[in-house]
Short mmCIF file of N, CA and C in Angstrom, two decimals:
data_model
loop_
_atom_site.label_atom_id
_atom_site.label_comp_id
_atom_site.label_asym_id
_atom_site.label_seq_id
_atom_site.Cartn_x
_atom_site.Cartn_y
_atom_site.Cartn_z
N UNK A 1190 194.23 125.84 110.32
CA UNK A 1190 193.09 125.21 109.70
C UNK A 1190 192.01 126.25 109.49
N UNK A 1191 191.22 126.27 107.98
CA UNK A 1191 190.33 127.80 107.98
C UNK A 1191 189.51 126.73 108.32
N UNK A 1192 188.20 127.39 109.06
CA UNK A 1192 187.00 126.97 109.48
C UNK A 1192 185.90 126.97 107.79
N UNK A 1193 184.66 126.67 107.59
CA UNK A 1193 183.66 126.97 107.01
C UNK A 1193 182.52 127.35 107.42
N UNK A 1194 181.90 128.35 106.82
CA UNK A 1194 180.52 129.05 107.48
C UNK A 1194 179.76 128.35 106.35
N UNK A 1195 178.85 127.81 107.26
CA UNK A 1195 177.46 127.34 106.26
C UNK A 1195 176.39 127.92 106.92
N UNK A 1196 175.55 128.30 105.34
CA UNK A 1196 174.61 129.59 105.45
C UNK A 1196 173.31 128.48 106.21
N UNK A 1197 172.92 128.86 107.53
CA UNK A 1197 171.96 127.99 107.84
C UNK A 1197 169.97 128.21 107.58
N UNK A 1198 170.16 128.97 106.49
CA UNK A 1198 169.22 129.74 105.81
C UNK A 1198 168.85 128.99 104.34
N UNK A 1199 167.62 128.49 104.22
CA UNK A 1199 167.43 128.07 103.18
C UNK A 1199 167.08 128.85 102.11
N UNK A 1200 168.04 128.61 100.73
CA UNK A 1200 167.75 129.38 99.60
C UNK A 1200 166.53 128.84 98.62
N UNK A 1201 165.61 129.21 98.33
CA UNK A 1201 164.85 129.27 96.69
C UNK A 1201 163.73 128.69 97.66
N UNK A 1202 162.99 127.39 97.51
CA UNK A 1202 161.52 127.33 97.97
C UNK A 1202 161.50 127.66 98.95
N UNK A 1203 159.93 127.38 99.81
CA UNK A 1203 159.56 127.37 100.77
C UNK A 1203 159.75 126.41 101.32
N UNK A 1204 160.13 126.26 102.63
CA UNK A 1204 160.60 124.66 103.30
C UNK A 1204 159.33 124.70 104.06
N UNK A 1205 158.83 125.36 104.71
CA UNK A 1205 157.72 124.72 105.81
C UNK A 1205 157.96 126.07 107.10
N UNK A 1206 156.55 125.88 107.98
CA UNK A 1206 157.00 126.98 109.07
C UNK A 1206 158.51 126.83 109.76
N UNK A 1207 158.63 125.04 110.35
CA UNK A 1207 159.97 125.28 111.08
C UNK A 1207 161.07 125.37 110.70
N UNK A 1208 161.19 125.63 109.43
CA UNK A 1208 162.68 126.14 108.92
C UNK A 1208 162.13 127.51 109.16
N UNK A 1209 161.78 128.26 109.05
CA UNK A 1209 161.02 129.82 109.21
C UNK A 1209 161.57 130.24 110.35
N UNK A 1210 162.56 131.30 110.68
CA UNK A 1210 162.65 131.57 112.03
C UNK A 1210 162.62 133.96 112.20
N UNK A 1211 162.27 134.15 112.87
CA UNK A 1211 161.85 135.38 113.25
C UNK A 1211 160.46 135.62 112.74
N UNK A 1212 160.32 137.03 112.51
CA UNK A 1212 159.37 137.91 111.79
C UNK A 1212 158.04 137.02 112.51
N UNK A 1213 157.90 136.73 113.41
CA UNK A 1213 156.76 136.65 114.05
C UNK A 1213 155.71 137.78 113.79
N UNK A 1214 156.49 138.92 114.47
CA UNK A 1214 155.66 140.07 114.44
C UNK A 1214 154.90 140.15 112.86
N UNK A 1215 155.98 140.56 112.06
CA UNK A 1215 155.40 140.62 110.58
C UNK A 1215 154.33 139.58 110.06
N UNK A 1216 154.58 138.53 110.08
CA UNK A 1216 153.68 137.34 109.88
C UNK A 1216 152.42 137.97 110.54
N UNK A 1217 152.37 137.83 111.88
CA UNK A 1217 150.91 138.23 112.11
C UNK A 1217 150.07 139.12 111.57
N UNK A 1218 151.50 140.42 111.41
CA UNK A 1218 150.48 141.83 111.05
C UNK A 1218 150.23 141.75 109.51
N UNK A 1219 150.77 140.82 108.73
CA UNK A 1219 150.31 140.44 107.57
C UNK A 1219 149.04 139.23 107.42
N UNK A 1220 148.80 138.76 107.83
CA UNK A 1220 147.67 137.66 108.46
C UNK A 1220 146.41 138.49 108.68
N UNK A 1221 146.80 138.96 109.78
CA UNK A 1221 145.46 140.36 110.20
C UNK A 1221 145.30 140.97 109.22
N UNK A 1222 146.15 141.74 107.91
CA UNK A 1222 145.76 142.69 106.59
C UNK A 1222 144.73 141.99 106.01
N UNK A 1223 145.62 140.73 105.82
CA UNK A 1223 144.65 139.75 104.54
C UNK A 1223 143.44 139.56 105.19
N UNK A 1224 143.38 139.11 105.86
CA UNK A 1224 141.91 138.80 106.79
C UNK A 1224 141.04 139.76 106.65
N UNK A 1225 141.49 140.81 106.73
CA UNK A 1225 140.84 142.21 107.12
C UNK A 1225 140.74 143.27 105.74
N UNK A 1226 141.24 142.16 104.41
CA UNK A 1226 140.93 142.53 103.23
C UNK A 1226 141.48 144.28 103.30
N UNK A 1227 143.07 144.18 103.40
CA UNK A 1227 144.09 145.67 103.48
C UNK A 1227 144.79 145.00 102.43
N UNK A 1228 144.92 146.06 101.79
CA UNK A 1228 145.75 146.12 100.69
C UNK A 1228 147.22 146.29 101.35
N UNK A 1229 148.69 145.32 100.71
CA UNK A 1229 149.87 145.55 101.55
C UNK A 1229 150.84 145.68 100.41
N UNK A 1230 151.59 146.48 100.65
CA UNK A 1230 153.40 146.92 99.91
C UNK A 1230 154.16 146.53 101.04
N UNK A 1231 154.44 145.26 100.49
CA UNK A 1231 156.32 144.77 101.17
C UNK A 1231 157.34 145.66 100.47
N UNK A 1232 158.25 146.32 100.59
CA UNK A 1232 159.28 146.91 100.09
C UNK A 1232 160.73 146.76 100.72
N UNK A 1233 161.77 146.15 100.32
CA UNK A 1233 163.18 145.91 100.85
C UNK A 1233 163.63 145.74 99.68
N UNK A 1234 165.06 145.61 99.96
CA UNK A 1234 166.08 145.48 99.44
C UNK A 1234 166.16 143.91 98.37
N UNK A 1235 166.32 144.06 97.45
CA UNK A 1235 166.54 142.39 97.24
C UNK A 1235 167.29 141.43 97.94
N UNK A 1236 167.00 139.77 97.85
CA UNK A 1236 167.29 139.29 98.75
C UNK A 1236 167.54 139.40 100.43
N UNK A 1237 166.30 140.18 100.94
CA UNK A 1237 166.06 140.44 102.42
C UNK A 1237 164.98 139.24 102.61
N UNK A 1238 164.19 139.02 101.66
CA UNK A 1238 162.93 137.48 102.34
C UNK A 1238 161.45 138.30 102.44
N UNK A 1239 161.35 138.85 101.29
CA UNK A 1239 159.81 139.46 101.05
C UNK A 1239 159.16 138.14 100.48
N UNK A 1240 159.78 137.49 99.47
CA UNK A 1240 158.96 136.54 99.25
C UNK A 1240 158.71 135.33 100.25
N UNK A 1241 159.73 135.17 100.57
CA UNK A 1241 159.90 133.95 102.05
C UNK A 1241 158.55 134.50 103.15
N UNK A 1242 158.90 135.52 103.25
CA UNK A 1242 157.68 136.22 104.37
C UNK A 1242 156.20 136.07 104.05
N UNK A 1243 156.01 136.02 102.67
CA UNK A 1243 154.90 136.06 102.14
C UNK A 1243 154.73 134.76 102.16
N UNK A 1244 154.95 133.46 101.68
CA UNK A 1244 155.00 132.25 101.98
C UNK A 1244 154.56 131.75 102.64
N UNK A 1245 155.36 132.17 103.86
CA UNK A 1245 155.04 131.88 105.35
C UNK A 1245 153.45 131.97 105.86
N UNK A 1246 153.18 133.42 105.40
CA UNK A 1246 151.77 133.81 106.03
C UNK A 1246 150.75 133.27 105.24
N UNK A 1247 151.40 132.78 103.88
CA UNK A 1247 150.46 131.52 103.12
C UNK A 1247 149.76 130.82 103.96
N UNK A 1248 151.33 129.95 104.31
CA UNK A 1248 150.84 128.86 105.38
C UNK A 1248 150.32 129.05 106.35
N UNK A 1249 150.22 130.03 107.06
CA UNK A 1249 149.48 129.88 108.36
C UNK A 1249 147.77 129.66 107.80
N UNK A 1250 147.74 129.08 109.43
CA UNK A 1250 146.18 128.39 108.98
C UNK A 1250 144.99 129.08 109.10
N UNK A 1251 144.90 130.21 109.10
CA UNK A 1251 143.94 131.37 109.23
C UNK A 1251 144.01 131.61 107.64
N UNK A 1252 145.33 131.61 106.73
CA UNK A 1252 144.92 131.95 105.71
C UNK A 1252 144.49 130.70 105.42
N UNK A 1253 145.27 129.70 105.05
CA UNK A 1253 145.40 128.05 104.36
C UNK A 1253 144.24 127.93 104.21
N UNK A 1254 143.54 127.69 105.24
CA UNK A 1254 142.16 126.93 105.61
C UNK A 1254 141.12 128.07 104.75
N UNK A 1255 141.02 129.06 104.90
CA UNK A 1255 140.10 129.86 104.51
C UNK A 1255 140.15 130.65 103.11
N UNK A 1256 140.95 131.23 102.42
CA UNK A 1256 141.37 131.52 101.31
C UNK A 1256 142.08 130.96 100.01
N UNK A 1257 142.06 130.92 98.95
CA UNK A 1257 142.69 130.29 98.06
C UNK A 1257 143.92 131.24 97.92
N UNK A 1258 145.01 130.88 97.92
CA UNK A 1258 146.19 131.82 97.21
C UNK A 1258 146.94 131.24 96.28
N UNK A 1259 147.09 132.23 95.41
CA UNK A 1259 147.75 132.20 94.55
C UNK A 1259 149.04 133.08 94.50
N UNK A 1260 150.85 132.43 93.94
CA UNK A 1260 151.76 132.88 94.29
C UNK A 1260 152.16 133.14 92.80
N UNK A 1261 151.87 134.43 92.15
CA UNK A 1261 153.02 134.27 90.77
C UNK A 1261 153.84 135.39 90.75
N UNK A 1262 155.20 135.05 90.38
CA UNK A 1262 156.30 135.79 90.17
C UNK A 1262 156.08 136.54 88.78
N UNK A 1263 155.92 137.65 88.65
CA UNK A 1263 155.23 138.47 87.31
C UNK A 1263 156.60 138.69 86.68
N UNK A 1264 158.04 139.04 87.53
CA UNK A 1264 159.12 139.73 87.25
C UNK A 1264 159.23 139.30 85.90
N UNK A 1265 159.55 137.94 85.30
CA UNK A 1265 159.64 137.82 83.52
C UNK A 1265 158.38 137.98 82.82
N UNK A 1266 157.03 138.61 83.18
CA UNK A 1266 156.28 138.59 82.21
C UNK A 1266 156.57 140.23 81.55
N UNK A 1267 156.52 140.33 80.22
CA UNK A 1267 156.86 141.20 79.32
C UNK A 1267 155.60 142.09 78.69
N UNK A 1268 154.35 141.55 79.02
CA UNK A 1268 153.47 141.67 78.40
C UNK A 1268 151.84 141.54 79.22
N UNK A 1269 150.48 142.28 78.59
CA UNK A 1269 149.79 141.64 79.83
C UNK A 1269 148.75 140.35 79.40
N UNK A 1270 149.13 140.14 77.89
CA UNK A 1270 149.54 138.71 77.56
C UNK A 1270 150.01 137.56 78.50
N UNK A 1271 151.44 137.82 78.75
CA UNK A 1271 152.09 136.80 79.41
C UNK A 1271 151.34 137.30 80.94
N UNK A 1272 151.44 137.94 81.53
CA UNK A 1272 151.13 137.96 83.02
C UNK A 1272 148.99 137.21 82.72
N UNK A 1273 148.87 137.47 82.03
CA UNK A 1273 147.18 136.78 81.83
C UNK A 1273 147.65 135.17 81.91
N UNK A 1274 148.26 134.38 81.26
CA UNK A 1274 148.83 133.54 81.04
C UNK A 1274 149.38 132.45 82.35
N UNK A 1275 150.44 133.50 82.84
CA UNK A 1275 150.79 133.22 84.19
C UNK A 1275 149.85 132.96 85.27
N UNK A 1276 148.78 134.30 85.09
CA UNK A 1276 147.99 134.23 86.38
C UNK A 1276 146.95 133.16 86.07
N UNK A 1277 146.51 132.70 85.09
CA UNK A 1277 145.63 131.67 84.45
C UNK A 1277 146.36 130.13 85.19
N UNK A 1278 147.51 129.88 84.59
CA UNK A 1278 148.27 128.93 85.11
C UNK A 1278 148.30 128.29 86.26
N UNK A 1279 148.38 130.16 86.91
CA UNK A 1279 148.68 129.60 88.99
C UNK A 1279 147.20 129.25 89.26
N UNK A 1280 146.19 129.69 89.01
CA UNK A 1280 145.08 129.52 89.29
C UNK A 1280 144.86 127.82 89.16
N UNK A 1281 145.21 127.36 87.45
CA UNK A 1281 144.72 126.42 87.63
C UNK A 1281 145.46 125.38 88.17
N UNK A 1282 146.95 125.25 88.37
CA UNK A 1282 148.29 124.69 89.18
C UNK A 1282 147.91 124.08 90.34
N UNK A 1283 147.17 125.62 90.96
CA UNK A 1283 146.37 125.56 92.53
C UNK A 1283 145.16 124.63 92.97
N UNK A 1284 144.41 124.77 91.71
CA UNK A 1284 142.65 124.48 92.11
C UNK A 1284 143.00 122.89 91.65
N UNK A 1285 143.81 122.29 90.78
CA UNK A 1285 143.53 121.62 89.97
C UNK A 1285 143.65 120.02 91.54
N UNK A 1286 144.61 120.25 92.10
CA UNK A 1286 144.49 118.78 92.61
C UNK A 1286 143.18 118.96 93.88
N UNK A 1287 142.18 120.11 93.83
CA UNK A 1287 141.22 119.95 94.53
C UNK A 1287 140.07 119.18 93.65
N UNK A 1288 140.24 118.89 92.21
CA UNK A 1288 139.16 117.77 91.46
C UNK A 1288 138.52 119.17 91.01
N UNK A 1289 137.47 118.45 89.77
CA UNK A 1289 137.32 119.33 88.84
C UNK A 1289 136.17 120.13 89.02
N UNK A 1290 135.28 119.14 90.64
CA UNK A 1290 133.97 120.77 90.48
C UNK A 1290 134.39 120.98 91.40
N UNK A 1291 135.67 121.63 92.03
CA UNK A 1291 136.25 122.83 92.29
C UNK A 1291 136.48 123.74 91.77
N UNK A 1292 137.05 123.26 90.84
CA UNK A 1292 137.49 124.46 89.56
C UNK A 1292 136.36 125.13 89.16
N UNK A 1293 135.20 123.90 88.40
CA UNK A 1293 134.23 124.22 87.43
C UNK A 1293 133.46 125.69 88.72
N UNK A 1294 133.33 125.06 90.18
CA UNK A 1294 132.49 126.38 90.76
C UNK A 1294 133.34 127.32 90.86
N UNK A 1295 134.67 127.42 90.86
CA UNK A 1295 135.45 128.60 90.68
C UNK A 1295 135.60 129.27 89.83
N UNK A 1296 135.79 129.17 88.33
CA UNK A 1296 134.73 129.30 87.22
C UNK A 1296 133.89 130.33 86.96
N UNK A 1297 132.42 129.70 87.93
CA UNK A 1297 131.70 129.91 87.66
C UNK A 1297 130.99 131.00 87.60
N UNK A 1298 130.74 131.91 86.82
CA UNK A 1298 129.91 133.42 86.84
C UNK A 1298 129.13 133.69 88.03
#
């Protein structure tokens, strides 16, 4: 009888912290950058969980609570057209179910 391995790793979104397991360490020391307004280069291999990692430290509530983030995947923009476009989008994707004088003071000059 062959057995089956099922990958116990979730592929494509973000599920939430407790599907999230390791990179404690990383999470934090990415938490502390942002906080501390450091510029960061993730660099690996594809499919290692740079974006998953990044996610993660979304959620934690040091950022959540205090920062707005915005997540866009630039890889298909062709142009800085399309990446204007994109980043316009996530912005308003994000702000929009906070009601509209959120936005309007985000906005605002």
């Amino acid at each position: 009888m062959k057995s089956i391995q099922v990958n116990p790793f979730i592929i494509g979104a973000y599920a939430g912290s407790h599907c999230f397991c390791d990179c404690e360490r990383e999470t934090d020391e990415l938490v502390q950058d942002l906080t501390n307004v450091r510029n960061v280069v993730l660099v690996a291999q594809r499919r290692m969980g740079k974006t998953g990692l990044l996610l993660h430290t979304f959620h934690q509530e040091k950022i959540s609570k205090h920062y707005n983030v915005f997540f866009i995947d630039i890889f298909a923009t062709a142009s800085v057209r399309e990446f204007v476009y994109a980043f316009g989008n996530a912005i308003i994707d994000q702000l929009k179910p906070r009601g509209r004088k959120f936005l309007d003071r985000f906005f605002k000059p």
